[in-house]
mmCIF file of C-alpha atoms in Angstrom:
data_model
loop_
_atom_site.group_PDB
_atom_site.id
_atom_site.type_symbol
_atom_site.label_atom_id
_atom_site.label_comp_id
_atom_site.label_asym_id
_atom_site.label_seq_id
_atom_site.Cartn_x
_atom_site.Cartn_y
_atom_site.Cartn_z
ATOM 1 C CA MET B 6 -7.271 -9.583 13.456
ATOM 2 C CA SER B 7 -8.730 -10.850 16.752
ATOM 3 C CA ASP B 8 -9.520 -14.233 15.138
ATOM 4 C CA ARG B 9 -5.949 -14.578 13.865
ATOM 5 C CA ARG B 10 -4.525 -13.641 17.259
ATOM 6 C CA SER B 11 -6.768 -16.108 19.077
ATOM 7 C CA SER B 12 -5.904 -18.997 16.785
ATOM 8 C CA ALA B 13 -2.165 -18.325 17.010
ATOM 9 C CA GLN B 14 -2.072 -17.985 20.778
ATOM 10 C CA THR B 15 -3.823 -21.309 21.344
ATOM 11 C CA ASP B 16 -1.506 -23.263 19.042
ATOM 12 C CA GLU B 17 1.468 -24.819 20.874
ATOM 13 C CA LYS B 18 3.452 -24.805 17.651
ATOM 14 C CA VAL B 19 3.788 -21.031 17.733
ATOM 15 C CA SER B 20 5.409 -20.831 21.155
ATOM 16 C CA CYS B 21 8.492 -18.616 21.176
ATOM 17 C CA PRO B 22 11.690 -20.652 20.577
ATOM 18 C CA VAL B 23 13.682 -18.219 22.732
ATOM 19 C CA CYS B 24 11.565 -17.666 25.860
ATOM 20 C CA GLY B 25 8.955 -20.412 25.388
ATOM 21 C CA LYS B 26 5.941 -18.152 25.841
ATOM 22 C CA VAL B 27 2.780 -18.495 23.723
ATOM 23 C CA SER B 28 1.771 -14.850 23.857
ATOM 24 C CA LEU B 29 1.972 -13.314 20.410
ATOM 25 C CA ARG B 30 1.108 -9.902 19.018
ATOM 26 C CA TRP B 31 0.004 -9.619 15.380
ATOM 27 C CA LEU B 32 2.212 -7.247 13.364
ATOM 28 C CA PHE B 33 1.196 -7.287 9.701
ATOM 29 C CA GLU B 34 0.494 -9.456 6.676
ATOM 30 C CA LYS B 35 2.752 -9.504 3.619
ATOM 31 C CA LYS B 36 2.195 -11.570 0.473
ATOM 32 C CA GLY B 37 -0.380 -13.612 2.331
ATOM 33 C CA ARG B 38 2.003 -14.462 5.193
ATOM 34 C CA GLN B 39 1.369 -13.285 8.755
ATOM 35 C CA PHE B 40 4.099 -11.791 10.940
ATOM 36 C CA TRP B 41 3.842 -11.912 14.746
ATOM 37 C CA ALA B 42 5.968 -10.821 17.709
ATOM 38 C CA CYS B 43 6.500 -12.487 21.076
ATOM 39 C CA GLN B 44 5.079 -10.177 23.718
ATOM 40 C CA LYS B 45 7.759 -11.163 26.242
ATOM 41 C CA CYS B 46 11.134 -11.223 24.459
ATOM 42 C CA GLY B 47 10.236 -9.493 21.175
ATOM 43 C CA LEU B 48 11.240 -12.252 18.745
ATOM 44 C CA GLU B 49 9.334 -11.872 15.477
ATOM 45 C CA LYS B 50 8.228 -14.844 13.385
ATOM 46 C CA GLN B 51 5.872 -16.016 10.682
ATOM 47 C CA VAL B 52 2.724 -17.876 11.716
ATOM 48 C CA PRO B 53 2.072 -20.428 10.366
ATOM 49 C CA LEU B 54 5.491 -21.618 9.227
ATOM 50 C CA PRO B 55 6.015 -23.231 5.808
ATOM 51 C CA THR B 56 7.038 -26.880 5.522
ATOM 52 C CA LEU B 57 10.617 -27.990 4.953
ATOM 53 C CA GLN B 58 9.580 -29.316 1.538
ATOM 54 C CA GLU B 59 8.169 -25.919 0.564
ATOM 55 C CA LEU B 60 11.388 -24.201 1.621
ATOM 56 C CA GLN B 61 13.616 -26.648 -0.222
ATOM 57 C CA ALA B 62 11.577 -26.286 -3.423
ATOM 58 C CA TYR B 63 11.825 -22.504 -3.131
ATOM 59 C CA TYR B 64 15.619 -22.541 -2.637
ATOM 60 C CA ASP B 65 16.133 -24.884 -5.562
ATOM 61 C CA SER B 66 14.114 -22.573 -7.789
ATOM 62 C CA GLN B 67 16.064 -19.532 -6.611
ATOM 63 C CA PHE B 68 19.464 -21.161 -7.137
ATOM 64 C CA ASP B 69 18.322 -22.400 -10.536
ATOM 65 C CA SER B 70 16.984 -19.138 -11.952
ATOM 66 C CA GLY B 71 16.169 -16.689 -9.136
ATOM 67 C CA MET B 72 17.988 -14.243 -6.890
ATOM 68 C CA TYR B 73 20.446 -16.827 -5.505
ATOM 69 C CA GLN B 74 21.414 -17.707 -9.047
ATOM 70 C CA THR B 75 22.182 -14.012 -9.537
ATOM 71 C CA PHE B 76 24.379 -13.984 -6.437
ATOM 72 C CA THR B 77 26.232 -17.243 -7.093
ATOM 73 C CA SER B 78 27.001 -16.117 -10.643
ATOM 74 C CA ALA B 79 28.596 -12.895 -9.306
ATOM 75 C CA GLU B 80 31.945 -14.582 -8.634
ATOM 76 C CA GLN B 81 33.911 -11.504 -7.588
ATOM 77 C CA MET B 82 31.227 -10.271 -5.202
ATOM 78 C CA LYS B 83 30.593 -13.611 -3.510
ATOM 79 C CA THR B 84 34.341 -14.081 -3.035
ATOM 80 C CA MET B 85 34.578 -10.659 -1.429
ATOM 81 C CA THR B 86 31.621 -11.547 0.804
ATOM 82 C CA ALA B 87 33.440 -14.659 2.010
ATOM 83 C CA LYS B 88 36.644 -12.697 2.585
ATOM 84 C CA GLN B 89 34.732 -9.988 4.482
ATOM 85 C CA ARG B 90 33.206 -12.602 6.782
ATOM 86 C CA LEU B 91 36.614 -14.130 7.449
ATOM 87 C CA LYS B 92 38.011 -10.671 8.148
ATOM 88 C CA GLU B 93 35.285 -10.030 10.723
ATOM 89 C CA ILE B 94 35.544 -13.329 12.603
ATOM 90 C CA THR B 95 39.239 -14.290 12.465
ATOM 91 C CA PRO B 96 40.290 -11.711 15.114
ATOM 92 C CA VAL B 97 38.390 -14.037 17.479
ATOM 93 C CA ILE B 98 38.453 -17.426 15.713
ATOM 94 C CA LYS B 99 41.729 -18.703 14.286
ATOM 95 C CA PRO B 100 41.285 -20.342 10.859
ATOM 96 C CA GLN B 101 42.520 -23.756 11.927
ATOM 97 C CA GLY B 102 41.033 -27.111 12.844
ATOM 98 C CA ARG B 103 37.786 -28.508 11.480
ATOM 99 C CA TRP B 104 35.191 -25.983 10.256
ATOM 100 C CA LEU B 105 31.622 -26.533 9.045
ATOM 101 C CA ASP B 106 29.698 -23.943 7.030
ATOM 102 C CA VAL B 107 25.936 -24.523 7.315
ATOM 103 C CA GLY B 108 23.829 -23.210 4.445
ATOM 104 C CA CYS B 109 27.019 -22.896 2.413
ATOM 105 C CA ALA B 110 25.309 -22.339 -0.979
ATOM 106 C CA ASN B 111 27.846 -23.296 -3.648
ATOM 107 C CA GLY B 112 30.743 -23.392 -1.204
ATOM 108 C CA VAL B 113 32.637 -20.143 -1.710
ATOM 109 C CA PHE B 114 33.152 -19.566 2.031
ATOM 110 C CA VAL B 115 34.299 -23.198 2.383
ATOM 111 C CA ARG B 116 36.898 -22.532 -0.302
ATOM 112 C CA GLU B 117 38.114 -19.275 1.291
ATOM 113 C CA ALA B 118 38.228 -20.721 4.810
ATOM 114 C CA ALA B 119 40.293 -23.652 3.530
ATOM 115 C CA ALA B 120 42.651 -21.248 1.783
ATOM 116 C CA SER B 121 43.132 -19.454 5.123
ATOM 117 C CA GLY B 122 44.177 -22.643 6.921
ATOM 118 C CA ALA B 123 40.978 -24.312 8.159
ATOM 119 C CA LYS B 124 39.908 -27.836 7.274
ATOM 120 C CA ALA B 125 36.560 -26.629 5.953
ATOM 121 C CA GLU B 126 33.478 -28.430 4.679
ATOM 122 C CA GLY B 127 29.878 -27.422 4.044
ATOM 123 C CA VAL B 128 26.263 -28.543 4.077
ATOM 124 C CA GLU B 129 23.477 -27.040 1.965
ATOM 125 C CA LEU B 130 19.771 -27.798 1.386
ATOM 126 C CA SER B 131 19.702 -26.862 -2.300
ATOM 127 C CA SER B 132 20.759 -29.726 -4.540
ATOM 128 C CA VAL B 133 21.354 -27.194 -7.315
ATOM 129 C CA ALA B 134 23.917 -25.269 -5.230
ATOM 130 C CA VAL B 135 25.548 -28.474 -3.976
ATOM 131 C CA ALA B 136 26.025 -29.686 -7.546
ATOM 132 C CA GLN B 137 27.869 -26.453 -8.330
ATOM 133 C CA ALA B 138 30.115 -26.894 -5.271
ATOM 134 C CA VAL B 139 30.896 -30.540 -6.035
ATOM 135 C CA GLU B 140 31.711 -29.636 -9.622
ATOM 136 C CA ALA B 141 34.236 -27.138 -8.230
ATOM 137 C CA GLY B 142 35.813 -29.901 -6.141
ATOM 138 C CA LEU B 143 34.600 -28.613 -2.769
ATOM 139 C CA PRO B 144 33.668 -30.873 0.207
ATOM 140 C CA VAL B 145 29.982 -29.931 0.313
ATOM 141 C CA ARG B 146 27.084 -32.307 0.970
ATOM 142 C CA CYS B 147 23.357 -31.946 0.435
ATOM 143 C CA GLY B 148 21.192 -31.716 3.549
ATOM 144 C CA GLY B 149 20.770 -29.795 6.781
ATOM 145 C CA LEU B 150 22.701 -29.553 10.013
ATOM 146 C CA GLU B 151 20.753 -32.511 11.365
ATOM 147 C CA ASP B 152 22.357 -34.653 8.649
ATOM 148 C CA VAL B 153 25.863 -33.973 10.031
ATOM 149 C CA GLU B 154 27.261 -36.365 12.667
ATOM 150 C CA ASP B 155 26.233 -35.139 16.116
ATOM 151 C CA THR B 156 29.557 -35.722 17.865
ATOM 152 C CA ALA B 157 31.509 -32.763 19.262
ATOM 153 C CA SER B 158 34.015 -32.650 16.432
ATOM 154 C CA PHE B 159 34.103 -29.101 14.987
ATOM 155 C CA ASP B 160 36.335 -26.239 16.057
ATOM 156 C CA CYS B 161 34.073 -23.724 14.323
ATOM 157 C CA ILE B 162 30.591 -23.837 12.818
ATOM 158 C CA THR B 163 29.480 -20.922 10.675
ATOM 159 C CA ALA B 164 25.951 -20.138 9.523
ATOM 160 C CA PHE B 165 25.796 -16.914 7.545
ATOM 161 C CA ASP B 166 22.325 -15.553 6.727
ATOM 162 C CA VAL B 167 20.808 -18.853 7.877
ATOM 163 C CA LEU B 168 19.160 -18.528 11.308
ATOM 164 C CA GLU B 169 16.345 -16.340 9.959
ATOM 165 C CA HIS B 170 15.508 -19.160 7.501
ATOM 166 C CA VAL B 171 15.265 -22.143 9.853
ATOM 167 C CA LEU B 172 11.967 -23.553 11.072
ATOM 168 C CA ASP B 173 13.163 -24.022 14.672
ATOM 169 C CA PRO B 174 15.998 -21.669 15.768
ATOM 170 C CA LEU B 175 16.258 -23.270 19.222
ATOM 171 C CA THR B 176 16.810 -26.796 17.891
ATOM 172 C CA PHE B 177 19.159 -25.419 15.230
ATOM 173 C CA MET B 178 21.366 -23.707 17.819
ATOM 174 C CA GLN B 179 21.233 -26.756 20.107
ATOM 175 C CA ASP B 180 22.437 -28.852 17.171
ATOM 176 C CA ILE B 181 25.305 -26.423 16.575
ATOM 177 C CA ALA B 182 26.319 -26.474 20.255
ATOM 178 C CA LYS B 183 26.227 -30.284 20.275
ATOM 179 C CA ARG B 184 28.608 -30.486 17.313
ATOM 180 C CA LEU B 185 31.179 -28.012 18.662
ATOM 181 C CA LYS B 186 34.259 -29.124 20.549
ATOM 182 C CA PRO B 187 34.669 -27.605 24.036
ATOM 183 C CA GLY B 188 36.233 -24.219 23.369
ATOM 184 C CA GLY B 189 34.863 -24.195 19.815
ATOM 185 C CA TYR B 190 33.064 -21.263 18.230
ATOM 186 C CA ALA B 191 29.818 -20.567 16.387
ATOM 187 C CA ALA B 192 29.746 -17.599 14.003
ATOM 188 C CA LEU B 193 26.506 -16.362 12.441
ATOM 189 C CA THR B 194 25.060 -13.387 10.602
ATOM 190 C CA MET B 195 21.396 -12.403 10.369
ATOM 191 C CA PRO B 196 19.089 -9.380 9.947
ATOM 192 C CA ASP B 197 18.860 -7.099 12.989
ATOM 193 C CA LYS B 198 15.245 -6.107 13.614
ATOM 194 C CA SER B 199 16.404 -3.200 15.799
ATOM 195 C CA SER B 200 18.450 -1.628 12.978
ATOM 196 C CA ILE B 201 17.603 1.871 11.811
ATOM 197 C CA PHE B 202 16.408 0.469 8.478
ATOM 198 C CA ALA B 203 13.876 -1.847 10.133
ATOM 199 C CA LYS B 204 12.586 0.936 12.367
ATOM 200 C CA LEU B 205 12.179 3.425 9.530
ATOM 201 C CA MET B 206 10.712 1.054 6.933
ATOM 202 C CA GLY B 207 8.353 -1.057 9.049
ATOM 203 C CA SER B 208 6.737 -3.854 7.031
ATOM 204 C CA ARG B 209 8.510 -2.553 3.902
ATOM 205 C CA TRP B 210 11.918 -3.448 5.382
ATOM 206 C CA TRP B 211 13.806 -5.428 2.753
ATOM 207 C CA PHE B 212 14.500 -8.314 5.138
ATOM 208 C CA TYR B 213 10.811 -9.038 5.649
ATOM 209 C CA ILE B 214 10.849 -11.717 2.945
ATOM 210 C CA PRO B 215 7.720 -13.892 3.288
ATOM 211 C CA GLU B 216 9.038 -16.686 1.068
ATOM 212 C CA GLU B 217 12.055 -17.499 3.241
ATOM 213 C CA HIS B 218 12.710 -15.333 6.322
ATOM 214 C CA LEU B 219 10.842 -16.906 9.232
ATOM 215 C CA HIS B 220 12.378 -15.462 12.443
ATOM 216 C CA TYR B 221 13.797 -12.040 13.354
ATOM 217 C CA PHE B 222 16.212 -11.197 16.176
ATOM 218 C CA ASP B 223 17.899 -8.210 17.802
ATOM 219 C CA HIS B 224 21.062 -8.129 19.946
ATOM 220 C CA ALA B 225 19.314 -8.940 23.225
ATOM 221 C CA ILE B 226 17.234 -11.792 21.769
ATOM 222 C CA ILE B 227 20.172 -13.496 20.067
ATOM 223 C CA ARG B 228 22.246 -13.263 23.255
ATOM 224 C CA GLN B 229 19.384 -14.883 25.151
ATOM 225 C CA LEU B 230 19.197 -17.708 22.604
ATOM 226 C CA MET B 231 22.954 -18.355 22.727
ATOM 227 C CA ILE B 232 22.937 -18.556 26.510
ATOM 228 C CA LYS B 233 19.890 -20.845 26.460
ATOM 229 C CA VAL B 234 21.756 -23.439 24.364
ATOM 230 C CA GLY B 235 24.899 -23.235 26.527
ATOM 231 C CA LEU B 236 27.044 -20.926 24.399
ATOM 232 C CA GLU B 237 28.816 -17.808 25.664
ATOM 233 C CA PRO B 238 28.229 -14.718 23.457
ATOM 234 C CA VAL B 239 31.592 -13.147 22.612
ATOM 235 C CA VAL B 240 30.662 -10.655 19.882
ATOM 236 C CA VAL B 241 27.259 -9.262 18.934
ATOM 237 C CA ALA B 242 27.684 -6.314 16.570
ATOM 238 C CA ARG B 243 26.823 -4.953 13.142
ATOM 239 C CA THR B 244 28.251 -6.653 10.087
ATOM 240 C CA PHE B 245 29.045 -5.353 6.616
ATOM 241 C CA LYS B 246 28.196 -6.995 3.297
ATOM 242 C CA PRO B 247 29.952 -6.287 -0.027
ATOM 243 C CA LEU B 248 27.365 -5.187 -2.591
ATOM 244 C CA THR B 249 27.161 -3.533 -5.976
ATOM 245 C CA TYR B 250 24.505 -1.104 -7.121
ATOM 246 C CA ASP B 251 23.393 -3.446 -9.900
ATOM 247 C CA TYR B 252 23.101 -6.444 -7.559
ATOM 248 C CA GLY B 253 21.057 -4.403 -5.110
ATOM 249 C CA LEU B 254 18.805 -3.421 -7.986
ATOM 250 C CA THR B 255 18.037 -7.068 -8.811
ATOM 251 C CA GLN B 256 17.071 -7.777 -5.198
ATOM 252 C CA PHE B 257 14.692 -4.841 -4.844
ATOM 253 C CA ILE B 258 12.664 -5.959 -7.871
ATOM 254 C CA GLU B 259 11.075 -8.523 -5.583
ATOM 255 C CA PHE B 260 11.601 -7.240 -2.060
ATOM 256 C CA ASN B 261 10.850 -3.526 -2.307
ATOM 257 C CA PRO B 262 9.404 -2.408 -5.675
ATOM 258 C CA LEU B 263 9.331 1.262 -4.610
ATOM 259 C CA ILE B 264 13.076 1.352 -3.931
ATOM 260 C CA TYR B 265 13.626 -0.594 -7.143
ATOM 261 C CA ARG B 266 11.797 2.034 -9.210
ATOM 262 C CA VAL B 267 13.855 4.850 -7.670
ATOM 263 C CA MET B 268 17.144 2.975 -8.160
ATOM 264 C CA LYS B 269 16.168 2.005 -11.718
ATOM 265 C CA LEU B 270 15.603 5.651 -12.615
ATOM 266 C CA ALA B 271 18.897 6.660 -11.004
ATOM 267 C CA SER B 272 20.824 3.922 -12.804
ATOM 268 C CA ALA B 273 20.278 5.746 -16.095
ATOM 269 C CA ILE B 274 22.647 8.512 -14.976
ATOM 270 C CA ILE B 275 25.110 6.437 -12.913
ATOM 271 C CA PRO B 276 28.117 5.219 -14.923
ATOM 272 C CA LYS B 277 28.290 1.437 -15.365
ATOM 273 C CA LYS B 278 31.692 1.319 -13.667
ATOM 274 C CA LEU B 279 30.223 2.832 -10.501
ATOM 275 C CA ARG B 280 27.190 0.528 -10.612
ATOM 276 C CA GLN B 281 29.553 -2.460 -10.545
ATOM 277 C CA TRP B 282 31.809 -1.102 -7.798
ATOM 278 C CA ILE B 283 31.798 -3.513 -4.827
ATOM 279 C CA VAL B 284 31.519 -1.738 -1.474
ATOM 280 C CA PRO B 285 31.128 -3.249 2.046
ATOM 281 C CA LEU B 286 27.916 -1.717 3.406
ATOM 282 C CA PHE B 287 25.904 -1.881 6.609
ATOM 283 C CA ILE B 288 22.413 -2.860 5.474
ATOM 284 C CA GLY B 289 20.878 -3.773 8.821
ATOM 285 C CA GLU B 290 22.563 -7.076 9.643
ATOM 286 C CA MET B 291 24.477 -8.270 12.705
ATOM 287 C CA LYS B 292 27.207 -10.797 13.370
ATOM 288 C CA VAL B 293 27.262 -13.122 16.373
ATOM 289 C CA ILE B 294 30.239 -15.064 17.680
ATOM 290 C CA ALA B 295 29.651 -17.440 20.590
ATOM 291 C CA ARG B 296 31.948 -19.902 22.351
ATOM 292 C CA LYS B 297 31.272 -23.328 23.824
ATOM 293 C CA PRO B 298 32.694 -23.446 27.375
ATOM 294 C CA LEU B 299 35.658 -25.735 28.018
ATOM 295 C CA ALA B 300 33.878 -27.445 30.885
#
């Protein structure tokens, strides 16, 4: 472990994107990937990071036949997820003006936001997901946030379950701030590393996903990041995600085999109707709403 720690601490590329320090503490290894924590602010991240090409290939495979394909095919559940997110953010952000959903998958939130009154569009890395959105007639383009015009033209930019995936959270949030109108809002969701689930499960926490989750935040760290890029945190709180028992079962096959085996045994005695019941649950995630100052 001392060799790994030495090599990581002397590499400028592993400096903390929140506080800028290059003082990391080794946490654990999972599926051949190493997880580290900043010794100053507590941000957790993978070292080394994968390449953008590796990530894009992974997402395409998952939307084509993996777990994202399972989610995008669950029409009722993904619609309820989009509605739940709107329900949680619209007390602060009115659904009007120009909205951009980053990492929009096949565009369900874009569709629901538009139905609520916003002029919504989306951007997504996976060409497979974008093809599905375009086929449904939704204004979704293939690419990342950096491929969107960098003028201050959006009233709201959303990025649900995205920040933990990006290679550089600081640049990502700077790019969001740059594209917001003065008085505009950013709304995000992400895993909360200070949640009770993370504390109890340690490296077995279901959000420690080596293939795609690269950075981990808590309330204090995400506030610090928002302020650093010039945004004012308005809401930092837990968020709820609509899930079914059967969908949860498909996710744990890969992410926590022990929980999967227990749930699989229990599913034999749980009626199918209950296993398909969609319920908003707290699973260790937080929502963040931040505002760009008027001046």
